[in-house]
């Protein structure tokens, strides 16, 4: 398996880990009687601050996964499986984990700044992947 494909699998596994964490949290809340089963309305802030940050971190990961997947798939199709393209794919996955960690850790200003830096690194790396693809295809 190529590095970009492994990075994509890791990214997807990270999103799955986050949704399982959220699901476990919700099950615990319902089983212990702290929240009713219908107490998790979609699109509306619910739960404590840490829970909500985890929820948003999961949604952020899910929002970016298809974009990253499309880039990795396109790279695979045109033969970009190593070198700079591969390093960029690792950077995207690493920046995603960093963004999640800072997002969940705190809502303090420093955490928000670090989260944004990780997001910029992720978007910058995906932008560079697009440039690489255009260079091969164009």
Short mmCIF file of C-alpha atoms in Angstrom, two decimals:
data_model
loop_
_atom_site.label_atom_id
_atom_site.label_comp_id
_atom_site.label_asym_id
_atom_site.label_seq_id
_atom_site.Cartn_x
_atom_site.Cartn_y
_atom_site.Cartn_z
CA UNK A 1 0.00 0.00 0.00
CA UNK A 2 1.34 3.45 -0.88
CA UNK A 3 1.97 6.20 1.65
CA UNK A 4 -0.89 8.40 0.41
CA UNK A 5 -3.34 5.48 0.64
CA UNK A 6 -2.10 4.68 4.15
CA UNK A 7 -2.51 8.35 5.10
CA UNK A 8 -6.07 8.27 3.78
CA UNK A 9 -6.84 5.06 5.69
CA UNK A 10 -5.39 6.64 8.85
CA UNK A 11 -7.49 9.79 8.33
CA UNK A 12 -10.64 7.67 7.89
CA UNK A 13 -9.74 5.57 10.95
CA UNK A 14 -9.30 8.79 12.94
CA UNK A 15 -12.79 9.95 11.94
CA UNK A 16 -14.17 6.52 12.92
CA UNK A 17 -12.37 6.71 16.28
CA UNK A 18 -13.95 10.11 16.92
CA UNK A 19 -17.48 8.93 16.07
CA UNK A 20 -17.05 5.84 18.26
CA UNK A 21 -15.88 8.09 21.09
CA UNK A 22 -18.95 10.29 20.64
CA UNK A 23 -21.21 7.24 20.43
CA UNK A 24 -19.74 5.78 23.60
CA UNK A 25 -20.19 9.11 25.38
CA UNK A 26 -23.84 9.23 24.30
CA UNK A 27 -24.52 5.63 25.31
CA UNK A 28 -22.97 6.31 28.73
CA UNK A 29 -25.11 9.43 29.18
CA UNK A 30 -28.30 7.49 28.33
CA UNK A 31 -27.46 4.34 30.31
CA UNK A 32 -26.59 6.35 33.42
CA UNK A 33 -29.80 8.37 33.08
CA UNK A 34 -28.02 11.71 32.66
CA UNK A 35 -29.55 12.31 29.22
CA UNK A 36 -32.59 10.94 27.45
CA UNK A 37 -32.01 9.08 24.19
CA UNK A 38 -33.48 12.02 22.28
CA UNK A 39 -31.34 14.53 24.16
CA UNK A 40 -28.80 14.93 21.36
CA UNK A 41 -30.51 17.18 18.80
CA UNK A 42 -28.55 17.53 15.56
CA UNK A 43 -27.32 20.98 14.63
CA UNK A 44 -27.96 22.32 18.12
CA UNK A 45 -25.34 22.70 20.79
CA UNK A 46 -25.95 20.11 23.49
CA UNK A 47 -23.90 18.45 26.21
CA UNK A 48 -21.00 19.97 28.06
CA UNK A 49 -18.17 21.99 26.55
CA UNK A 50 -15.77 19.05 26.17
CA UNK A 51 -18.46 16.90 24.53
CA UNK A 52 -19.38 19.69 22.12
CA UNK A 53 -15.73 20.31 21.15
CA UNK A 54 -15.35 16.56 20.46
CA UNK A 55 -18.54 16.66 18.39
CA UNK A 56 -17.25 19.61 16.35
CA UNK A 57 -13.81 17.99 15.92
CA UNK A 58 -15.50 14.89 14.52
CA UNK A 59 -17.60 16.95 12.11
CA UNK A 60 -14.49 18.86 10.98
CA UNK A 61 -12.74 15.57 10.22
CA UNK A 62 -15.73 14.23 8.30
CA UNK A 63 -16.00 17.47 6.29
CA UNK A 64 -12.38 17.21 5.13
CA UNK A 65 -12.17 13.46 4.58
CA UNK A 66 -13.86 13.40 1.12
CA UNK A 67 -11.63 16.19 -0.17
CA UNK A 68 -8.51 14.40 1.01
CA UNK A 69 -9.84 11.12 -0.35
CA UNK A 70 -10.43 12.64 -3.78
CA UNK A 71 -6.89 14.02 -3.87
CA UNK A 72 -5.31 10.73 -2.82
CA UNK A 73 -7.42 8.77 -5.30
CA UNK A 74 -6.52 11.19 -8.12
CA UNK A 75 -2.85 10.91 -7.16
CA UNK A 76 -3.07 7.15 -7.21
CA UNK A 77 -4.71 7.16 -10.65
CA UNK A 78 -1.98 9.35 -12.18
CA UNK A 79 0.87 7.59 -10.38
CA UNK A 80 1.68 10.14 -7.68
CA UNK A 81 2.37 7.65 -4.91
CA UNK A 82 5.70 8.73 -3.48
CA UNK A 83 7.98 11.72 -3.10
CA UNK A 84 6.50 15.12 -2.28
CA UNK A 85 2.92 13.99 -2.87
CA UNK A 86 3.35 11.21 -0.31
CA UNK A 87 4.93 13.59 2.21
CA UNK A 88 2.07 16.02 1.74
CA UNK A 89 -0.45 13.25 2.42
CA UNK A 90 1.30 12.43 5.70
CA UNK A 91 1.29 16.13 6.59
CA UNK A 92 -2.48 16.30 6.02
CA UNK A 93 -3.15 13.32 8.29
CA UNK A 94 -0.78 14.59 10.99
CA UNK A 95 -2.26 18.09 10.88
CA UNK A 96 -5.76 16.60 11.21
CA UNK A 97 -4.76 14.79 14.40
CA UNK A 98 -3.15 17.96 15.73
CA UNK A 99 -6.23 19.99 14.94
CA UNK A 100 -8.44 17.47 16.72
CA UNK A 101 -6.22 17.33 19.79
CA UNK A 102 -6.13 21.12 20.14
CA UNK A 103 -9.87 21.36 19.43
CA UNK A 104 -10.78 18.86 22.13
CA UNK A 105 -8.14 19.96 24.65
CA UNK A 106 -9.37 23.46 25.31
CA UNK A 107 -11.19 26.51 24.07
CA UNK A 108 -8.47 28.82 25.38
CA UNK A 109 -7.04 31.32 22.91
CA UNK A 110 -3.73 29.46 22.54
CA UNK A 111 -5.54 26.22 21.71
CA UNK A 112 -7.72 27.99 19.16
CA UNK A 113 -4.60 29.49 17.55
CA UNK A 114 -2.80 26.14 17.46
CA UNK A 115 -5.90 24.46 16.06
CA UNK A 116 -6.03 27.07 13.31
CA UNK A 117 -2.32 26.56 12.51
CA UNK A 118 -2.99 22.83 12.12
CA UNK A 119 -5.97 23.61 9.89
CA UNK A 120 -3.86 25.94 7.72
CA UNK A 121 -1.17 23.25 7.46
CA UNK A 122 -3.80 20.75 6.38
CA UNK A 123 -5.35 23.07 3.79
CA UNK A 124 -1.92 24.18 2.58
CA UNK A 125 -0.78 20.57 2.12
CA UNK A 126 -3.98 19.70 0.25
CA UNK A 127 -3.49 22.79 -1.91
CA UNK A 128 0.03 21.64 -2.71
CA UNK A 129 -1.36 18.20 -3.59
CA UNK A 130 -3.70 19.91 -6.06
CA UNK A 131 -0.73 21.75 -7.59
CA UNK A 132 1.15 18.46 -7.90
CA UNK A 133 -1.83 16.87 -9.61
CA UNK A 134 -2.25 19.77 -12.01
CA UNK A 135 1.46 19.52 -12.85
CA UNK A 136 1.07 15.87 -13.84
CA UNK A 137 -2.32 16.07 -15.53
CA UNK A 138 -2.10 19.57 -17.04
#
